Coordinates of C-alpha atoms in Angstrom, one line a residue:
M30 CA 95.7 11.8 46.3
S31 CA 92.4 13.4 46.3
D32 CA 89.7 13.4 48.9
L33 CA 86.7 11.5 47.6
L34 CA 84.5 12.1 50.5
Y35 CA 81.6 14.6 50.3
S36 CA 82.4 18.0 51.6
E37 CA 80.0 19.9 53.9
E38 CA 78.9 22.0 50.9
E39 CA 78.3 18.9 48.8
E40 CA 76.2 17.4 51.5
A41 CA 74.2 20.7 51.8
L42 CA 73.6 20.8 48.0
R43 CA 72.3 17.2 48.3
A44 CA 69.9 17.9 51.1
A45 CA 68.6 21.1 49.2
V46 CA 68.1 19.0 45.9
R47 CA 66.7 16.0 47.7
D48 CA 64.1 18.1 49.5
L49 CA 63.0 19.7 46.3
L50 CA 62.7 16.3 44.6
T51 CA 60.7 14.9 47.4
D52 CA 58.3 17.8 47.2
Q53 CA 57.9 18.1 43.3
C54 CA 59.1 15.0 41.7
D55 CA 57.4 11.9 43.4
A56 CA 57.1 8.5 41.6
P57 CA 53.3 8.9 40.9
G58 CA 53.9 12.2 39.3
V59 CA 56.6 10.9 37.1
I60 CA 54.7 8.0 35.9
A61 CA 51.7 10.3 35.2
R62 CA 53.9 12.4 33.0
T63 CA 55.3 9.3 31.0
E64 CA 51.8 8.5 30.0
S65 CA 51.2 12.2 28.7
D66 CA 52.6 14.0 25.6
A67 CA 54.9 15.8 27.8
P68 CA 57.2 13.6 29.9
H69 CA 59.5 16.5 30.7
H70 CA 59.0 18.3 34.2
L71 CA 59.6 21.8 33.1
A72 CA 58.4 23.4 36.3
L73 CA 61.0 21.3 38.3
W74 CA 63.6 22.2 35.8
K75 CA 62.7 26.0 36.3
T76 CA 63.1 25.7 39.9
L77 CA 66.3 23.8 39.6
T78 CA 67.9 26.5 37.2
D79 CA 66.1 29.7 38.1
G80 CA 65.7 29.0 41.9
M81 CA 68.7 27.2 42.6
G82 CA 71.1 28.0 39.8
L83 CA 72.2 24.2 39.2
A84 CA 72.3 24.6 35.3
G85 CA 75.4 26.8 35.7
L86 CA 77.5 24.7 38.0
L87 CA 80.2 24.0 35.4
V88 CA 80.3 27.6 34.1
P89 CA 82.6 30.2 35.3
E90 CA 81.2 33.0 37.5
E91 CA 82.2 35.8 34.9
L92 CA 79.8 34.0 32.4
G93 CA 76.8 33.9 34.8
G94 CA 77.5 30.4 36.2
Q95 CA 78.4 29.2 39.6
G96 CA 81.9 28.5 39.0
A97 CA 81.6 25.0 40.7
T98 CA 83.1 21.7 39.6
H99 CA 82.1 18.3 38.3
R100 CA 81.9 17.0 42.0
E101 CA 79.1 19.4 42.8
A102 CA 77.2 18.6 39.5
A103 CA 77.7 14.8 40.4
V104 CA 75.9 15.3 43.7
V105 CA 72.9 16.8 41.7
L106 CA 73.0 13.8 39.3
E107 CA 73.1 11.4 42.1
E108 CA 69.8 12.9 43.5
L109 CA 68.3 13.2 39.9
G110 CA 68.9 9.6 39.5
R111 CA 67.4 8.6 42.8
A112 CA 64.1 10.3 41.7
V113 CA 64.4 9.4 37.9
A114 CA 63.7 13.1 37.4
P115 CA 62.6 13.9 33.9
V116 CA 64.8 16.9 33.4
P117 CA 67.4 17.7 30.8
Y118 CA 70.1 18.1 33.3
L119 CA 72.8 15.7 32.0
T120 CA 72.1 16.7 28.4
S121 CA 72.0 20.4 28.7
A122 CA 73.8 21.4 32.1
V123 CA 76.6 18.8 31.5
V124 CA 77.1 17.7 27.9
A125 CA 75.9 20.7 25.8
T126 CA 77.6 23.1 28.3
E127 CA 81.0 21.3 28.1
A128 CA 80.8 21.4 24.2
L129 CA 80.2 25.2 24.5
L130 CA 83.0 25.6 27.1
A131 CA 85.3 23.9 24.6
C132 CA 84.2 26.4 21.9
G133 CA 84.3 29.3 24.2
T134 CA 80.7 30.4 23.2
E135 CA 80.0 33.0 25.9
D136 CA 76.5 34.1 24.9
L137 CA 75.1 30.6 24.7
L138 CA 76.8 29.6 27.9
R139 CA 75.1 32.5 29.8
E140 CA 71.7 31.3 28.4
L141 CA 72.3 27.6 29.4
A142 CA 73.8 28.7 32.8
S143 CA 70.7 30.7 33.6
G144 CA 68.3 28.0 32.5
T145 CA 66.7 30.5 30.0
S146 CA 67.6 27.9 27.2
I147 CA 67.9 24.2 27.0
G148 CA 71.0 23.1 24.9
V149 CA 71.2 19.7 23.5
L150 CA 74.1 18.1 21.7
A151 CA 72.9 16.5 18.5
V152 CA 74.7 13.2 18.8
A153 CA 73.1 9.9 19.5
L154 CA 72.8 9.0 23.2
N155 CA 74.6 5.8 22.6
V156 CA 77.9 7.4 21.3
A157 CA 80.8 6.8 23.5
P158 CA 83.6 9.4 24.0
G159 CA 86.0 9.1 20.9
A160 CA 83.6 7.0 18.9
A161 CA 82.4 7.9 15.4
Y162 CA 79.3 9.9 15.3
K163 CA 76.8 10.8 12.5
V164 CA 77.0 14.4 10.9
V165 CA 74.9 16.4 8.6
R166 CA 75.8 17.8 5.3
H167 CA 77.0 21.5 5.2
E168 CA 76.4 22.9 1.7
G169 CA 75.6 26.3 0.2
G170 CA 75.8 27.8 3.9
V171 CA 72.9 25.6 5.1
L172 CA 72.7 22.2 7.0
R173 CA 70.9 19.2 5.7
G174 CA 70.5 15.7 7.3
E175 CA 68.9 13.6 9.8
L176 CA 70.2 12.5 13.2
T177 CA 68.6 9.9 15.4
G178 CA 68.6 8.9 19.0
I179 CA 68.9 12.5 20.4
A180 CA 67.9 12.6 24.1
D181 CA 65.8 15.5 25.3
A182 CA 65.7 17.1 21.7
A183 CA 61.9 17.6 22.3
V184 CA 62.6 20.4 24.9
A185 CA 65.8 21.8 23.3
D186 CA 65.9 25.5 22.4
V187 CA 69.1 25.2 20.7
L188 CA 70.8 22.2 19.1
L189 CA 74.5 21.8 18.7
V190 CA 74.9 20.0 15.4
P191 CA 78.1 18.4 14.1
A192 CA 78.7 18.8 10.2
D193 CA 80.7 17.2 7.6
D194 CA 83.1 20.1 7.3
G195 CA 84.3 19.5 10.8
G196 CA 82.4 22.3 12.4
L197 CA 80.0 22.4 15.4
Y198 CA 77.0 24.6 14.6
A199 CA 74.3 26.1 16.8
V200 CA 70.8 25.6 15.4
D201 CA 67.5 27.1 16.7
A202 CA 65.5 24.1 17.6
T203 CA 62.3 25.7 16.0
A204 CA 64.0 25.5 12.6
A205 CA 64.4 21.8 12.9
T206 CA 61.9 19.0 12.5
V207 CA 62.0 17.1 15.9
T208 CA 60.2 13.7 15.8
P209 CA 59.9 11.6 18.9
Q210 CA 61.2 8.2 18.8
I211 CA 59.8 5.1 20.8
S212 CA 62.2 4.9 23.7
L213 CA 62.5 2.4 26.4
D214 CA 63.3 5.0 29.1
L215 CA 60.0 7.2 29.0
T216 CA 61.8 9.8 31.5
R217 CA 64.6 10.6 29.1
P218 CA 63.0 10.4 25.7
L219 CA 64.8 10.3 22.4
A220 CA 63.9 12.0 19.2
T221 CA 64.9 12.3 15.5
V222 CA 66.3 15.7 14.4
A223 CA 65.8 16.5 10.7
L224 CA 67.5 19.6 9.0
D225 CA 66.3 20.7 5.7
G226 CA 68.2 23.6 4.5
V227 CA 68.6 25.3 8.0
R228 CA 71.2 28.0 8.7
G229 CA 73.5 27.4 11.7
R230 CA 76.1 29.5 13.5
L231 CA 79.6 28.1 13.5
L232 CA 80.8 27.6 17.1
G233 CA 84.1 25.9 16.6
D234 CA 85.6 22.5 15.8
A235 CA 83.2 19.6 16.5
E236 CA 85.9 16.9 17.3
P237 CA 87.5 18.3 20.4
A238 CA 84.3 19.8 21.7
L239 CA 82.4 16.4 21.3
R240 CA 85.3 14.5 22.8
R241 CA 85.2 16.8 26.0
A242 CA 81.3 16.8 26.1
L243 CA 80.9 13.1 25.8
R244 CA 83.7 12.3 28.3
A245 CA 82.0 14.5 30.8
G246 CA 78.7 12.9 30.1
A247 CA 80.0 9.5 30.5
G248 CA 81.9 10.4 33.7
L249 CA 78.9 12.1 35.4
L250 CA 76.4 9.5 34.1
A251 CA 78.0 7.2 36.7
S252 CA 76.8 9.3 39.5
E253 CA 73.1 9.1 38.0
Q254 CA 73.5 5.3 37.8
F255 CA 74.8 5.3 41.5
G256 CA 71.9 7.2 42.6
L257 CA 69.6 5.0 40.8
A258 CA 71.1 1.7 42.3
D259 CA 71.4 3.3 45.7
R260 CA 67.6 4.3 45.8
S261 CA 66.7 0.8 44.4
L262 CA 68.7 -1.0 47.2
T263 CA 67.2 1.3 49.8
D264 CA 63.7 0.8 48.8
T265 CA 64.1 -2.9 48.5
V266 CA 65.6 -3.3 52.0
R267 CA 62.8 -1.2 53.4
Y268 CA 60.1 -3.3 51.9
L269 CA 61.8 -6.5 52.9
K270 CA 61.7 -5.5 56.5
E271 CA 58.0 -4.6 56.3
R272 CA 56.7 -7.5 54.1
K273 CA 55.9 -10.8 56.1
Q274 CA 55.8 -14.3 55.0
F275 CA 55.1 -17.2 57.4
N276 CA 54.6 -14.6 60.1
R277 CA 58.2 -13.2 59.8
P278 CA 59.8 -10.4 57.7
V279 CA 61.0 -11.6 54.2
G280 CA 64.2 -9.8 54.9
G281 CA 65.1 -12.2 57.6
F282 CA 65.5 -15.0 55.2
Q283 CA 69.1 -16.0 54.7
A284 CA 69.0 -16.2 50.8
L285 CA 67.6 -12.7 50.5
K286 CA 70.2 -11.4 52.9
H287 CA 73.1 -12.8 50.9
R288 CA 71.6 -11.1 47.7
L289 CA 71.2 -7.9 49.3
A290 CA 74.7 -8.0 50.9
Q291 CA 76.1 -8.7 47.5
L292 CA 74.1 -5.9 46.0
W293 CA 75.3 -3.5 48.8
L294 CA 78.9 -4.3 48.0
E295 CA 78.4 -3.6 44.3
V296 CA 76.7 -0.2 45.1
V297 CA 79.3 1.0 47.6
N298 CA 82.0 0.2 44.9
L299 CA 80.0 2.0 42.3
R300 CA 80.0 5.1 44.6
A301 CA 83.7 5.2 44.8
A302 CA 84.1 4.6 41.0
A303 CA 81.6 7.5 40.3
R304 CA 83.2 9.9 42.9
N305 CA 86.7 9.1 41.3
A306 CA 85.4 10.0 37.9
A307 CA 83.8 13.2 39.0
D308 CA 86.9 14.2 41.0
A309 CA 89.2 13.4 38.0
L310 CA 86.9 15.6 35.8
A311 CA 87.0 18.4 38.4
R312 CA 90.9 18.3 38.6
G313 CA 91.6 17.5 35.0
E314 CA 94.0 14.7 35.9
D315 CA 93.7 11.0 34.8
V316 CA 90.3 11.7 33.4
D317 CA 90.2 9.2 30.5
M318 CA 91.1 6.3 33.0
A319 CA 88.7 7.4 35.7
V320 CA 85.8 7.8 33.4
T321 CA 86.4 4.5 31.6
V322 CA 86.7 2.6 34.9
A323 CA 83.5 4.2 36.2
Q324 CA 81.6 3.4 33.0
A325 CA 82.7 -0.1 32.8
Y326 CA 81.6 -0.8 36.2
A327 CA 78.4 1.3 36.6
A328 CA 76.1 -0.1 34.1
P329 CA 75.9 -3.8 35.3
V330 CA 75.5 -2.6 38.8
A331 CA 72.6 -0.1 38.1
V332 CA 70.9 -2.8 36.1
H333 CA 71.4 -5.5 38.7
A334 CA 70.1 -3.2 41.5
A335 CA 66.9 -2.3 39.5
E336 CA 66.3 -6.0 38.5
E337 CA 66.7 -7.1 42.2
A338 CA 64.3 -4.4 43.2
L339 CA 61.7 -5.5 40.7
Q340 CA 62.1 -9.2 41.7
L341 CA 62.3 -8.7 45.5
H342 CA 59.2 -6.5 45.5
G343 CA 57.3 -9.6 44.2
G344 CA 54.1 -9.0 42.5
L345 CA 53.9 -5.4 43.6
G346 CA 57.3 -4.7 41.7
M347 CA 55.5 -6.0 38.3
T348 CA 52.8 -3.4 38.6
W349 CA 52.7 0.0 36.6
E350 CA 51.9 1.9 39.6
H351 CA 55.1 1.1 41.5
P352 CA 58.1 3.0 40.3
A353 CA 60.4 -0.2 40.1
H354 CA 59.8 -0.2 36.2
L355 CA 61.1 3.4 35.9
Y356 CA 64.3 2.5 37.5
L357 CA 64.9 -0.6 35.5
K358 CA 64.2 1.3 32.2
R359 CA 66.5 4.1 33.1
A360 CA 69.1 1.8 34.1
K361 CA 68.8 -0.3 30.9
A362 CA 68.9 2.9 28.8
D363 CA 71.8 4.3 30.8
S364 CA 73.7 1.0 30.2
L365 CA 73.8 2.0 26.5
A366 CA 74.4 5.8 27.1
Y367 CA 77.8 7.3 26.2
G368 CA 79.1 3.8 25.2
T369 CA 78.3 0.3 26.7
A370 CA 80.3 -1.1 29.7
G371 CA 82.0 -3.4 26.9
A372 CA 83.1 -0.4 24.9
H373 CA 84.6 1.2 27.8
R374 CA 86.3 -2.0 28.9
E375 CA 88.1 -2.1 25.6
A376 CA 89.0 1.5 25.8
L377 CA 90.4 0.8 29.4
A378 CA 92.5 -2.1 28.0
A379 CA 94.0 0.3 25.5
L380 CA 94.7 3.0 28.1
A381 CA 96.2 0.4 30.3
D382 CA 98.2 -1.2 27.4
L383 CA 96.6 -4.4 28.1
Q384 CA 95.5 -6.9 25.4
A385 CA 91.7 -7.2 25.4
P386 CA 90.6 -10.8 25.5

């Protein structure tokens, strides 16, 4: 049985990332970015990758990475979730990196690990591990077709594109037409990617690479959802201690105590499920089961935490200036990302050999 408690190194990593985000990624700044044409915080991304080397956590040291594990990447994602940081960490440093590790593409892995390039897997954000995905046509040595719902494609340098010949191709993002889509979560914008006779470099078989990449994405997404839920709960408790009604703190009312206690239980259980998924990915054991359990549980809890934060902040929570809406939108978008909770429950039933209702 593995130890799911955070190690000293993981806590030190958390403290460093949290300090950086407190300094560079405050809520007013994130809201201001969502109102601009460039929601991504590329200066923060540069510090995370260049300064701290966090894009290479999953990449072996001989390829310019940190040679760490999914446990450390999960800690980073917890903190990014707490700050709803608009950086392509999950899409580039986890999902695209895992696809490249499956293909053994050393030069691109070095670029992604160092942060000199941002890689994005050109598969819709809502596709679950093992589910069907859209492909482009490969004909006459070039790629043609359109893919929708691609997260962070707007800032990608290289797109990893699955084609109908079963291959996964690397495409220079400047050769593709990337058109922003209207997305609920403004901190992880979606885009349509159109390829019209673009040359791609064959990396390997798409099927195993995508299965590995999407599974890691789903597993570590739970850590982001935990960070988001934990922050929503913490901020709400703090607010209810300060806010007074009838000359006493609102948090003293029994009905609200019950709601917060219930939410605390859900968040603590989510931490356990997310840690278990990250640990299973790191060890390579019981991965499918751990990931599906985490994802079946994570989405409803994150959405519930964000909804409670919005409601219990009262009128303040309904304003654009307060960050509660950022958390609710990210939680709702995450509830569809890499498969819905329902899709993961069905997958879990099959894994455990139980009849789904």
